[in-house]
Short mmCIF file of C-alpha atoms in Angstrom, two decimals:
data_model
loop_
_atom_site.label_atom_id
_atom_site.label_comp_id
_atom_site.label_asym_id
_atom_site.label_seq_id
_atom_site.Cartn_x
_atom_site.Cartn_y
_atom_site.Cartn_z
CA MET A 142 -7.70 -4.02 28.14
CA SER A 143 -5.25 -1.46 26.80
CA VAL A 144 -3.01 -2.23 23.82
CA PRO A 145 0.51 -1.08 24.66
CA PRO A 146 3.06 -0.65 21.88
CA ARG A 147 5.44 -3.52 21.34
CA PRO A 148 9.09 -2.60 20.73
CA ALA A 149 10.59 -3.50 17.39
CA THR A 150 13.32 -5.43 19.19
CA LEU A 151 10.79 -8.08 20.13
CA LEU A 152 11.24 -9.67 16.73
CA CYS A 153 14.96 -9.87 17.29
CA ALA A 154 14.31 -12.01 20.36
CA LEU A 155 12.58 -14.50 18.09
CA VAL A 156 15.50 -14.83 15.67
CA ALA A 157 17.37 -17.63 17.40
CA ALA A 158 14.26 -19.76 17.75
CA ALA A 159 13.13 -19.03 14.20
CA ALA A 160 16.49 -20.15 12.85
CA LEU A 161 15.78 -23.65 14.16
CA LEU A 162 12.48 -24.00 12.31
CA PRO A 163 12.52 -26.43 9.37
CA THR A 164 10.88 -25.45 6.11
CA ALA A 165 7.86 -27.17 4.67
CA ALA A 166 4.69 -26.40 2.75
CA PRO A 167 2.23 -24.19 4.64
CA ALA A 168 -0.51 -25.92 6.55
CA ARG A 169 -3.85 -26.19 4.76
CA ALA A 170 -5.79 -24.81 7.71
CA THR A 171 -5.06 -22.56 10.61
CA ALA A 172 -4.91 -23.98 14.10
CA ALA A 173 -7.94 -23.06 16.20
CA PRO A 174 -6.95 -19.98 18.25
CA ARG A 175 -8.46 -18.77 21.46
CA ALA A 176 -11.37 -16.39 21.21
CA LEU A 177 -10.45 -12.72 21.02
CA THR A 178 -11.04 -10.67 24.14
CA PHE A 179 -11.73 -7.02 23.40
CA GLY A 180 -11.15 -3.95 25.53
CA PRO A 181 -10.08 -0.30 25.20
CA CYS A 182 -8.02 0.81 22.20
CA PRO A 183 -4.77 2.77 22.21
CA ALA A 184 -4.86 6.51 21.62
CA SER A 185 -3.81 6.02 18.00
CA VAL A 186 -7.26 4.58 17.24
CA PRO A 187 -9.87 7.36 16.97
CA ALA A 188 -13.25 6.92 18.60
CA PRO A 189 -16.20 6.72 16.19
CA PRO A 190 -19.23 8.98 16.73
CA THR A 191 -21.65 7.68 19.33
CA PRO A 192 -23.49 5.37 19.59
CA ASP A 193 -20.87 3.37 17.62
CA ARG A 194 -17.87 2.11 19.54
CA VAL A 195 -14.47 0.63 18.76
CA GLU A 196 -12.73 -2.05 20.79
CA CYS A 197 -9.31 -3.66 20.51
CA GLY A 198 -7.64 -6.94 21.38
CA ARG A 199 -4.64 -9.12 20.68
CA LEU A 200 -4.31 -12.49 19.01
CA THR A 201 -1.29 -14.74 19.45
CA VAL A 202 -0.24 -16.55 16.27
CA PRO A 203 2.74 -18.63 15.14
CA LEU A 204 5.64 -16.79 13.55
CA ASP A 205 5.67 -19.60 10.99
CA TRP A 206 2.30 -21.01 9.98
CA ARG A 207 4.07 -23.96 8.40
CA HIS A 208 4.56 -25.21 11.94
CA PRO A 209 1.69 -23.69 13.93
CA SER A 210 2.15 -25.87 17.01
CA SER A 211 5.85 -25.21 17.55
CA GLY A 212 8.30 -22.37 17.35
CA PRO A 213 8.07 -18.69 18.27
CA ARG A 214 4.78 -16.83 18.47
CA ILE A 215 3.91 -13.20 17.83
CA GLU A 216 0.93 -10.96 18.58
CA ILE A 217 -1.48 -9.38 16.12
CA ALA A 218 -3.37 -6.25 17.19
CA VAL A 219 -7.04 -6.29 16.16
CA SER A 220 -9.79 -3.65 16.27
CA ARG A 221 -13.54 -3.99 15.83
CA VAL A 222 -16.44 -1.62 15.26
CA PRO A 223 -19.65 -3.67 15.62
CA ALA A 224 -22.41 -3.47 13.04
CA SER A 225 -24.93 -0.72 13.82
CA GLY A 226 -27.98 -2.49 12.38
CA THR A 227 -30.36 -5.10 13.74
CA PRO A 228 -29.36 -8.77 14.11
CA ALA A 229 -31.41 -9.55 11.01
CA GLU A 230 -29.34 -7.08 8.99
CA ARG A 231 -25.98 -8.48 10.06
CA ARG A 232 -23.87 -10.12 7.36
CA GLY A 233 -20.85 -11.09 9.45
CA ILE A 234 -17.39 -9.55 9.58
CA LEU A 235 -15.64 -7.29 7.08
CA LEU A 236 -11.87 -7.32 7.46
CA VAL A 237 -10.24 -4.20 6.04
CA ASN A 238 -6.69 -3.35 5.00
CA PRO A 239 -5.52 0.14 3.92
CA GLY A 240 -2.53 -0.86 1.79
CA GLY A 241 1.23 -0.61 1.94
CA PRO A 242 2.73 -3.01 2.51
CA GLY A 243 3.39 -1.43 5.86
CA GLY A 244 0.12 0.40 6.43
CA SER A 245 -1.41 0.25 9.91
CA GLY A 246 -4.90 -1.20 9.84
CA LEU A 247 -5.82 -0.82 13.51
CA PRO A 248 -7.36 2.68 13.14
CA TYR A 249 -8.64 1.85 9.66
CA ALA A 250 -11.63 -0.01 11.10
CA VAL A 251 -12.83 3.41 12.31
CA THR A 252 -11.59 5.74 9.57
CA LYS A 253 -12.65 3.64 6.60
CA ARG A 254 -15.91 2.57 8.19
CA ALA A 255 -16.90 6.21 8.59
CA LYS A 256 -16.87 6.55 4.79
CA LEU A 257 -18.73 3.32 4.01
CA PRO A 258 -22.34 3.46 2.81
CA GLU A 259 -24.76 3.22 5.74
CA ARG A 260 -26.09 -0.15 4.53
CA VAL A 261 -22.61 -1.61 4.86
CA ARG A 262 -22.06 -0.10 8.31
CA ARG A 263 -25.34 -1.59 9.50
CA SER A 264 -24.51 -5.02 8.07
CA TYR A 265 -20.92 -5.71 9.11
CA ASP A 266 -18.66 -5.74 12.10
CA VAL A 267 -15.69 -3.90 10.57
CA ILE A 268 -12.42 -5.52 11.65
CA GLY A 269 -9.08 -3.76 11.41
CA PHE A 270 -5.69 -5.21 12.23
CA ASP A 271 -2.04 -4.30 12.06
CA PRO A 272 -0.36 -6.89 9.81
CA ARG A 273 2.60 -8.71 11.31
CA GLY A 274 5.61 -6.43 11.57
CA VAL A 275 3.47 -3.27 11.46
CA GLY A 276 2.29 -0.82 14.11
CA ARG A 277 1.33 -2.74 17.24
CA SER A 278 1.75 -6.21 15.74
CA THR A 279 5.36 -6.92 16.69
CA PRO A 280 6.75 -4.01 14.61
CA VAL A 281 9.97 -4.29 12.64
CA ASP A 282 12.80 -1.80 12.42
CA CYS A 283 15.51 -1.62 9.75
CA GLY A 284 17.58 1.10 11.38
CA ALA A 285 19.16 3.53 8.93
CA MET A 286 17.88 1.61 5.88
CA GLY A 287 20.94 2.46 3.85
CA GLY A 288 20.60 6.18 4.52
CA LEU A 289 16.93 6.40 3.49
CA PHE A 290 16.10 8.74 6.38
CA THR A 291 19.14 10.98 6.02
CA GLY A 292 18.07 14.46 5.01
CA PRO A 293 18.73 15.71 2.48
CA GLY A 294 18.84 12.34 0.78
CA ALA A 295 21.00 11.53 -2.20
CA ASP A 296 19.47 12.19 -5.61
CA PRO A 297 17.27 9.11 -6.21
CA VAL A 298 17.72 9.27 -10.00
CA PRO A 299 21.22 8.00 -10.79
CA VAL A 300 22.83 9.42 -13.93
CA GLY A 301 26.01 7.73 -15.14
CA PRO A 302 27.96 4.66 -13.97
CA ARG A 303 29.29 6.21 -10.77
CA ALA A 304 25.84 7.30 -9.60
CA GLU A 305 24.40 3.93 -10.61
CA ARG A 306 26.99 2.12 -8.50
CA ALA A 307 26.18 4.42 -5.57
CA TYR A 308 22.47 3.66 -6.02
CA LEU A 309 23.10 -0.09 -5.91
CA THR A 310 25.33 0.35 -2.88
CA SER A 311 22.50 2.13 -1.04
CA GLN A 312 20.18 -0.78 -1.86
CA ARG A 313 22.74 -3.27 -0.55
CA ARG A 314 23.12 -1.27 2.64
CA MET A 315 19.35 -1.17 3.04
CA ALA A 316 19.18 -4.96 2.75
CA ASP A 317 21.99 -5.32 5.28
CA ASP A 318 20.29 -2.95 7.70
CA CYS A 319 17.01 -4.90 7.48
CA ALA A 320 18.82 -8.18 8.08
CA THR A 321 20.42 -6.67 11.17
CA GLY A 322 17.33 -4.86 12.44
CA ALA A 323 14.69 -7.55 11.89
CA GLY A 324 16.98 -10.58 11.94
CA THR A 325 17.80 -12.77 8.97
CA ALA A 326 15.95 -15.76 10.40
CA VAL A 327 12.72 -13.74 10.73
CA LEU A 328 12.69 -12.23 7.23
CA PRO A 329 10.96 -15.20 5.52
CA TYR A 330 7.99 -15.07 7.88
CA LEU A 331 6.97 -11.43 7.39
CA SER A 332 5.29 -12.24 4.10
CA THR A 333 1.86 -11.63 2.63
CA GLU A 334 1.14 -15.34 2.66
CA GLN A 335 1.84 -15.60 6.39
CA THR A 336 -0.37 -12.53 6.97
CA ALA A 337 -3.17 -14.28 5.05
CA TYR A 338 -2.95 -17.07 7.63
CA ASP A 339 -3.18 -14.44 10.37
CA MET A 340 -6.37 -13.17 8.74
CA ASP A 341 -7.87 -16.62 8.89
CA ALA A 342 -6.87 -16.91 12.53
CA ILE A 343 -8.75 -13.66 13.20
CA ARG A 344 -11.80 -15.10 11.46
CA ALA A 345 -11.63 -18.28 13.54
CA ALA A 346 -11.06 -16.37 16.79
CA LEU A 347 -14.21 -14.35 16.09
CA GLY A 348 -16.18 -17.55 15.58
CA GLU A 349 -17.12 -16.76 11.98
CA PRO A 350 -17.35 -19.56 9.38
CA ARG A 351 -16.41 -17.16 6.57
CA THR A 352 -15.03 -13.67 6.20
CA SER A 353 -15.69 -10.75 3.90
CA PHE A 354 -12.80 -8.49 3.02
CA LEU A 355 -12.16 -4.98 1.71
CA GLY A 356 -8.58 -4.35 0.64
CA VAL A 357 -7.19 -1.18 -0.93
CA SER A 358 -3.94 -0.99 -2.90
CA TYR A 359 -1.58 -3.56 -1.33
CA GLY A 360 -4.68 -4.81 0.48
CA THR A 361 -5.82 -6.21 -2.88
CA TYR A 362 -2.67 -8.33 -3.07
CA LEU A 363 -3.30 -9.52 0.48
CA GLY A 364 -6.91 -10.35 -0.34
CA ALA A 365 -5.88 -12.31 -3.43
CA ALA A 366 -3.37 -14.24 -1.30
CA TYR A 367 -6.12 -15.07 1.19
CA ALA A 368 -8.35 -16.26 -1.65
CA ALA A 369 -5.54 -18.50 -2.88
CA ARG A 370 -5.13 -20.23 0.49
CA PHE A 371 -8.68 -20.09 1.83
CA PRO A 372 -11.08 -19.81 -1.13
CA HIS A 373 -13.92 -21.55 0.70
CA ARG A 374 -13.63 -19.17 3.65
CA VAL A 375 -14.31 -16.10 1.48
CA ARG A 376 -17.83 -14.73 1.74
CA ARG A 377 -17.48 -11.52 -0.25
CA MET A 378 -14.34 -9.71 -1.32
CA VAL A 379 -13.80 -6.20 -2.67
CA LEU A 380 -10.37 -5.37 -4.07
CA ASP A 381 -10.01 -1.64 -4.70
CA SER A 382 -7.09 -0.11 -6.64
CA VAL A 383 -5.59 -3.42 -7.62
CA VAL A 384 -1.99 -4.60 -7.52
CA GLY A 385 -1.60 -7.11 -10.34
CA PRO A 386 -0.16 -10.63 -10.03
CA TRP A 387 3.40 -9.61 -10.81
CA ASP A 388 6.68 -9.79 -8.95
CA TRP A 389 6.95 -6.68 -6.81
CA TYR A 390 9.83 -5.21 -8.79
CA ASP A 391 7.88 -5.59 -12.04
CA PHE A 392 4.94 -3.82 -10.40
CA ASP A 393 7.20 -1.00 -9.19
CA VAL A 394 8.48 -0.49 -12.74
CA LEU A 395 4.96 -0.44 -14.16
CA GLN A 396 4.04 2.17 -11.56
CA SER A 397 7.04 4.35 -12.48
CA ARG A 398 5.77 4.56 -16.06
CA ALA A 399 2.23 5.37 -14.93
CA LEU A 400 3.62 8.19 -12.79
CA LEU A 401 5.21 9.73 -15.88
CA ARG A 402 1.79 9.79 -17.54
CA ALA A 403 0.23 11.25 -14.40
CA ARG A 404 2.85 13.97 -14.18
CA ASP A 405 2.27 14.89 -17.82
CA THR A 406 -1.43 15.22 -17.04
CA PHE A 407 -0.62 17.35 -14.00
CA LEU A 408 1.65 19.62 -16.06
CA THR A 409 -1.05 20.11 -18.70
CA TRP A 410 -3.65 20.78 -16.00
CA THR A 411 -1.41 23.32 -14.28
CA ALA A 412 -0.80 25.11 -17.59
CA ALA A 413 -4.56 25.31 -18.14
CA HIS A 414 -4.72 27.30 -14.89
CA GLU A 415 -1.79 29.58 -15.68
CA GLU A 416 -3.54 32.63 -14.22
CA ARG A 417 -3.94 30.78 -10.91
CA PHE A 418 -0.47 29.22 -10.60
CA GLY A 419 1.80 31.30 -12.84
CA LEU A 420 4.01 28.35 -13.74
CA GLY A 421 3.64 28.55 -17.52
CA GLY A 422 1.00 28.64 -20.20
CA ASP A 423 1.69 25.22 -21.71
CA ALA A 424 2.89 21.84 -20.46
CA ASP A 425 6.48 22.38 -21.58
CA ALA A 426 6.70 25.67 -19.71
CA VAL A 427 5.32 24.09 -16.52
CA ARG A 428 7.77 21.22 -16.95
CA ARG A 429 10.61 23.73 -17.03
CA SER A 430 9.29 25.33 -13.84
CA HIS A 431 9.06 21.91 -12.20
CA LEU A 432 12.62 21.11 -13.26
CA ARG A 433 13.91 24.45 -11.98
CA VAL A 434 12.55 23.60 -8.55
CA ARG A 435 14.16 20.17 -8.51
CA GLN A 436 17.48 21.44 -9.83
CA GLY A 437 17.48 24.24 -7.31
CA LEU A 438 16.88 21.86 -4.42
CA ALA A 439 19.56 19.50 -5.72
CA ALA A 440 22.09 22.33 -5.85
CA ARG A 441 21.07 23.88 -2.54
CA PRO A 442 18.71 21.89 -0.28
CA VAL A 443 16.52 23.89 2.07
CA ASN A 444 16.61 22.74 5.70
CA GLY A 445 17.19 19.11 4.74
CA PHE A 446 14.74 19.21 1.81
CA GLY A 447 16.52 18.18 -1.38
CA PRO A 448 15.77 16.21 -4.56
CA ALA A 449 14.87 12.95 -2.78
CA GLU A 450 12.42 14.76 -0.53
CA PHE A 451 11.02 16.67 -3.51
CA ASP A 452 10.45 13.48 -5.49
CA ARG A 453 8.63 11.92 -2.52
CA ALA A 454 6.36 14.97 -2.33
CA VAL A 455 5.58 14.75 -6.06
CA TYR A 456 5.02 10.99 -5.81
CA ARG A 457 2.49 11.48 -3.02
CA ALA A 458 0.69 14.38 -4.69
CA LEU A 459 0.24 12.67 -8.05
CA GLY A 460 -1.73 9.86 -6.42
CA ARG A 461 -4.76 12.02 -5.52
CA THR A 462 -5.98 14.91 -7.65
CA GLU A 463 -7.12 16.88 -4.60
CA ARG A 464 -3.40 17.31 -3.82
CA TRP A 465 -2.55 18.85 -7.19
CA THR A 466 -3.38 22.41 -6.18
CA GLY A 467 -1.09 22.12 -3.16
CA LEU A 468 1.74 20.76 -5.32
CA ALA A 469 1.40 23.54 -7.88
CA ASP A 470 1.26 26.14 -5.10
CA GLY A 471 4.38 24.60 -3.56
CA LEU A 472 6.26 24.88 -6.85
CA ARG A 473 5.21 28.52 -7.25
CA THR A 474 6.17 29.41 -3.68
CA TYR A 475 9.65 27.94 -4.07
CA LEU A 476 10.23 29.81 -7.32
CA THR A 477 8.95 33.00 -5.70
CA ASP A 478 10.75 33.03 -2.36
CA GLY A 479 12.72 29.78 -2.04
CA GLY A 480 10.45 28.31 0.63
CA VAL A 481 9.53 24.62 0.79
CA ALA A 482 6.79 24.68 3.42
CA GLY A 483 4.19 23.98 0.73
CA LEU A 484 6.11 20.93 -0.46
CA ARG A 485 7.21 19.47 2.84
CA PRO A 486 4.81 16.83 4.23
CA ALA A 487 3.05 17.45 7.52
CA SER A 488 4.53 14.31 9.10
CA ALA A 489 8.29 13.87 9.35
CA PHE A 490 9.65 11.16 7.06
CA ASP A 491 11.92 9.88 9.83
CA SER A 492 9.12 9.54 12.43
CA PRO A 493 8.80 6.17 14.20
CA GLU A 494 5.64 5.40 12.23
CA SER A 495 7.31 6.18 8.91
CA ARG A 496 10.39 4.15 9.81
CA ASN A 497 8.22 1.17 10.63
CA TYR A 498 6.23 1.59 7.41
CA GLU A 499 9.33 1.73 5.21
CA ALA A 500 10.92 -1.25 6.97
CA ALA A 501 7.81 -3.41 6.72
CA ASN A 502 7.32 -2.35 3.12
CA ARG A 503 10.72 -3.68 2.01
CA ILE A 504 10.60 -6.79 4.20
CA VAL A 505 7.19 -7.87 2.93
CA LYS A 506 7.98 -7.19 -0.71
CA CYS A 507 11.23 -9.11 -0.50
CA ALA A 508 9.56 -12.03 1.31
CA ASP A 509 6.84 -12.35 -1.33
CA GLY A 510 8.97 -13.58 -4.20
CA PRO A 511 12.30 -13.45 -6.03
CA GLY A 512 13.94 -10.05 -6.37
CA PRO A 513 15.61 -8.47 -9.40
CA ALA A 514 19.27 -8.82 -10.35
CA PRO A 515 21.40 -5.68 -9.88
CA ARG A 516 22.06 -5.46 -13.61
CA GLU A 517 18.30 -5.55 -14.22
CA ILE A 518 17.83 -2.57 -11.92
CA VAL A 519 20.43 -0.50 -13.77
CA ALA A 520 19.04 -1.49 -17.17
CA GLU A 521 15.51 -0.57 -16.08
CA ILE A 522 16.54 2.83 -14.73
CA ARG A 523 18.25 3.56 -18.04
CA ARG A 524 15.11 2.52 -19.94
CA ILE A 525 12.96 4.78 -17.78
CA ARG A 526 15.34 7.69 -18.30
CA ARG A 527 15.10 7.20 -22.06
CA LEU A 528 11.35 7.70 -21.72
CA ASP A 529 11.90 10.79 -19.56
CA PRO A 530 15.31 11.99 -18.32
CA HIS A 531 13.72 13.08 -15.04
CA PRO A 532 11.59 10.14 -13.84
CA ILE A 533 10.10 9.58 -10.40
CA LEU A 534 11.82 6.51 -8.96
CA THR A 535 10.50 6.83 -5.40
CA GLY A 536 8.32 3.74 -5.81
CA LEU A 537 11.09 1.36 -6.88
CA GLU A 538 11.01 -0.11 -3.39
CA ALA A 539 11.73 -3.71 -4.37
CA SER A 540 15.17 -2.75 -5.69
CA ALA A 541 16.56 -3.67 -2.27
CA CYS A 542 15.41 -7.26 -2.87
CA ALA A 543 18.38 -7.67 -5.22
CA TYR A 544 20.58 -7.94 -2.12
CA TRP A 545 18.12 -9.48 0.31
CA HIS A 546 19.49 -11.95 2.85
CA HIS A 547 16.55 -14.30 2.29
CA ARG A 548 15.80 -15.35 -1.28
CA PRO A 549 12.30 -16.79 -1.77
CA ASP A 550 12.18 -19.53 -4.37
CA ARG A 551 8.62 -18.76 -5.51
CA ARG A 552 6.20 -15.87 -5.70
CA THR A 553 3.14 -15.59 -3.48
CA PRO A 554 0.16 -17.57 -4.85
CA LEU A 555 -2.74 -15.26 -5.74
CA GLY A 556 -6.36 -16.04 -6.52
CA SER A 557 -8.22 -19.30 -6.96
CA PRO A 558 -10.93 -20.64 -9.26
CA ALA A 559 -12.59 -22.03 -6.12
CA ALA A 560 -13.17 -18.55 -4.66
CA PRO A 561 -16.61 -16.92 -5.02
CA PRO A 562 -16.98 -13.99 -7.44
CA VAL A 563 -14.83 -11.04 -6.36
CA LEU A 564 -15.52 -7.36 -7.09
CA LEU A 565 -12.50 -5.49 -8.46
CA VAL A 566 -12.61 -1.67 -8.40
CA ALA A 567 -10.28 0.63 -10.32
CA SER A 568 -9.80 4.23 -11.37
CA ALA A 569 -9.18 4.46 -15.10
CA HIS A 570 -6.05 6.59 -14.69
CA ASP A 571 -4.75 5.63 -11.23
CA PRO A 572 -0.95 6.16 -11.34
CA VAL A 573 -0.22 4.24 -8.12
CA THR A 574 -1.95 0.97 -9.03
CA PRO A 575 -2.55 1.17 -12.79
CA ILE A 576 -5.74 -0.44 -14.05
CA GLU A 577 -3.72 -3.13 -15.82
CA GLY A 578 -3.37 -4.76 -12.42
CA ALA A 579 -7.12 -5.29 -12.09
CA ARG A 580 -7.35 -6.71 -15.60
CA ARG A 581 -4.57 -9.16 -14.90
CA LEU A 582 -5.74 -10.21 -11.44
CA ARG A 583 -9.21 -11.08 -12.72
CA GLU A 584 -7.54 -13.84 -14.77
CA VAL A 585 -6.83 -15.75 -11.54
CA LEU A 586 -10.24 -14.91 -10.04
CA PRO A 587 -12.77 -16.43 -12.47
CA GLY A 588 -16.22 -14.92 -12.24
CA SER A 589 -14.95 -11.63 -10.85
CA ARG A 590 -16.31 -8.31 -12.09
CA LEU A 591 -14.50 -5.02 -12.65
CA VAL A 592 -16.03 -1.70 -11.61
CA THR A 593 -14.16 1.12 -13.37
CA LEU A 594 -14.39 4.80 -12.50
CA ASP A 595 -13.81 6.52 -15.85
CA HIS A 596 -12.41 10.04 -16.14
CA ASP A 597 -10.67 9.69 -12.80
CA PHE A 598 -6.99 10.11 -11.97
CA SER A 599 -6.79 9.14 -8.30
CA HIS A 600 -5.81 6.19 -6.15
CA GLY A 601 -8.55 4.67 -4.01
CA VAL A 602 -12.14 4.57 -5.29
CA PHE A 603 -14.83 2.85 -3.18
CA ALA A 604 -16.04 4.97 -0.27
CA SER A 605 -13.27 7.37 -1.18
CA ARG A 606 -14.14 9.29 -4.35
CA GLY A 607 -17.77 9.93 -3.40
CA ASN A 608 -19.07 8.32 -6.58
CA ALA A 609 -22.64 7.06 -6.15
CA CYS A 610 -22.36 4.60 -9.05
CA VAL A 611 -19.29 2.87 -7.62
CA ASP A 612 -20.46 2.98 -4.01
CA GLY A 613 -23.90 1.67 -4.93
CA ALA A 614 -22.57 -1.28 -6.92
CA VAL A 615 -20.14 -2.28 -4.17
CA ALA A 616 -22.71 -1.86 -1.39
CA ALA A 617 -25.21 -4.04 -3.27
CA TYR A 618 -22.53 -6.71 -3.63
CA LEU A 619 -21.47 -6.60 0.03
CA VAL A 620 -24.94 -6.41 1.56
CA ASP A 621 -27.16 -8.27 -0.92
CA GLY A 622 -24.60 -10.46 -2.66
CA THR A 623 -25.50 -8.89 -6.00
CA VAL A 624 -22.80 -9.72 -8.54
CA PRO A 625 -23.15 -7.48 -11.62
CA GLY A 626 -24.03 -9.37 -14.76
CA SER A 627 -21.07 -7.77 -16.50
CA ASP A 628 -18.39 -5.22 -15.79
CA VAL A 629 -19.58 -1.82 -14.56
CA ARG A 630 -18.38 1.54 -15.85
CA CYS A 631 -19.09 4.67 -13.84
CA ASP A 632 -18.59 8.27 -14.92
CA GLY A 633 -15.89 9.97 -12.89
CA PRO A 634 -15.24 13.60 -11.98
CA GLY A 635 -12.58 14.40 -14.56
CA LEU A 636 -9.72 16.71 -13.75
CA PRO A 637 -10.06 18.82 -10.59
CA GLU A 638 -10.81 22.48 -10.28
CA ALA A 639 -7.92 24.64 -9.18
CA GLY A 640 -8.31 25.33 -5.48
CA ASP A 641 -8.45 28.73 -3.88
CA MET A 642 -5.29 30.77 -3.47
CA HIS A 643 -3.64 30.18 -0.09
#
């Protein structure tokens, strides 16, 4: 069975029916779905090396799990790579989520599984899925998103009242575009909590009494939401690079401050390799080089690449230290010949996949809890600019929630004392999901343990950084059920070497 793409307009067809649905507390249990039937996967899902195989299917679920037997229904795309070990080694299913919100999980069953320790691959059927609104699970579209995809974009760091008003106007337009594109009546149902119910429907459709879960970044928030609703259905749960139990806007602000620290580390690192990069012999000199690039692109964008595009490139590069050499090379190349090829991402920001990601990202965040007030957004930007006049505000995605057409009256419940011990994994200096998130989330997951990779500055740790200490502790937990007696600290790689000259 092939898995054809579903047009984003499919959700719009559900709007009228969704508008008639009454509101009530979510059901305590998912309705029993039909068993999943698997077949061939779409071309977007890579094939694993033989003899492993991947197969895909679709599961029909309610748009609103509060009323599972009535109202519109949507489809969730699911992938599976069966365990490679013997029946005696099998430990059940391991659902995986790559993050976002907005990340496609259908190919992740293959790509993440390839990096898992062999013991884990032999023990688990790895299950990927596109969360509702994403990829091939009834994808959403927000159209122009307030000009987000216009290149070059407006400077994302507003300076002065006029620019601040323009910034708020762009957020209002983004909210309006999402209400038009997805449909106001659908917005409440594209939430993390509803996706947690979809996860439990996948578990039931596979005939499993419990599920194990590996979530990275936003996937940790999703896992914690599943634990809140279905604590007795959790077998084992690994939450890697943890989003804390905050409102999304508060998380975005925390991240913006962590990015300032990460950029300072990057500037110092680049200065330490002055002979390689030629951007300055101390952090202040490299900062001036960095600012010259941004100011130059603001004054004269290059083929649609201006300050907004530059900030997105820096935001992405700071999250993984293996990208630092490329960023420093890109800065040097621009200052040398005005080119931006080294800074421009390989995939176009306005591609269909990126448009879906950005739309789902805002819709999910704004469905998960109350948004900020416009005055709070302006006050926060001013506070950030007092810390550094040139901050990176790319991650302030929940700003649009200030004007959202659906206003949730509560935040998404996370964690439960009834859940079994959970393993939290964090990099000590991750700028994308700062370690404070793991420390805070453990408060709502009693008995959980924290595995920290010290001397590390990247986002994504387990089966990602190649650290035997981390991977061994997590594999022992997943396969043997070994919960560490106390928190685990592993020695990380430190700052990267400067890569070869391109």
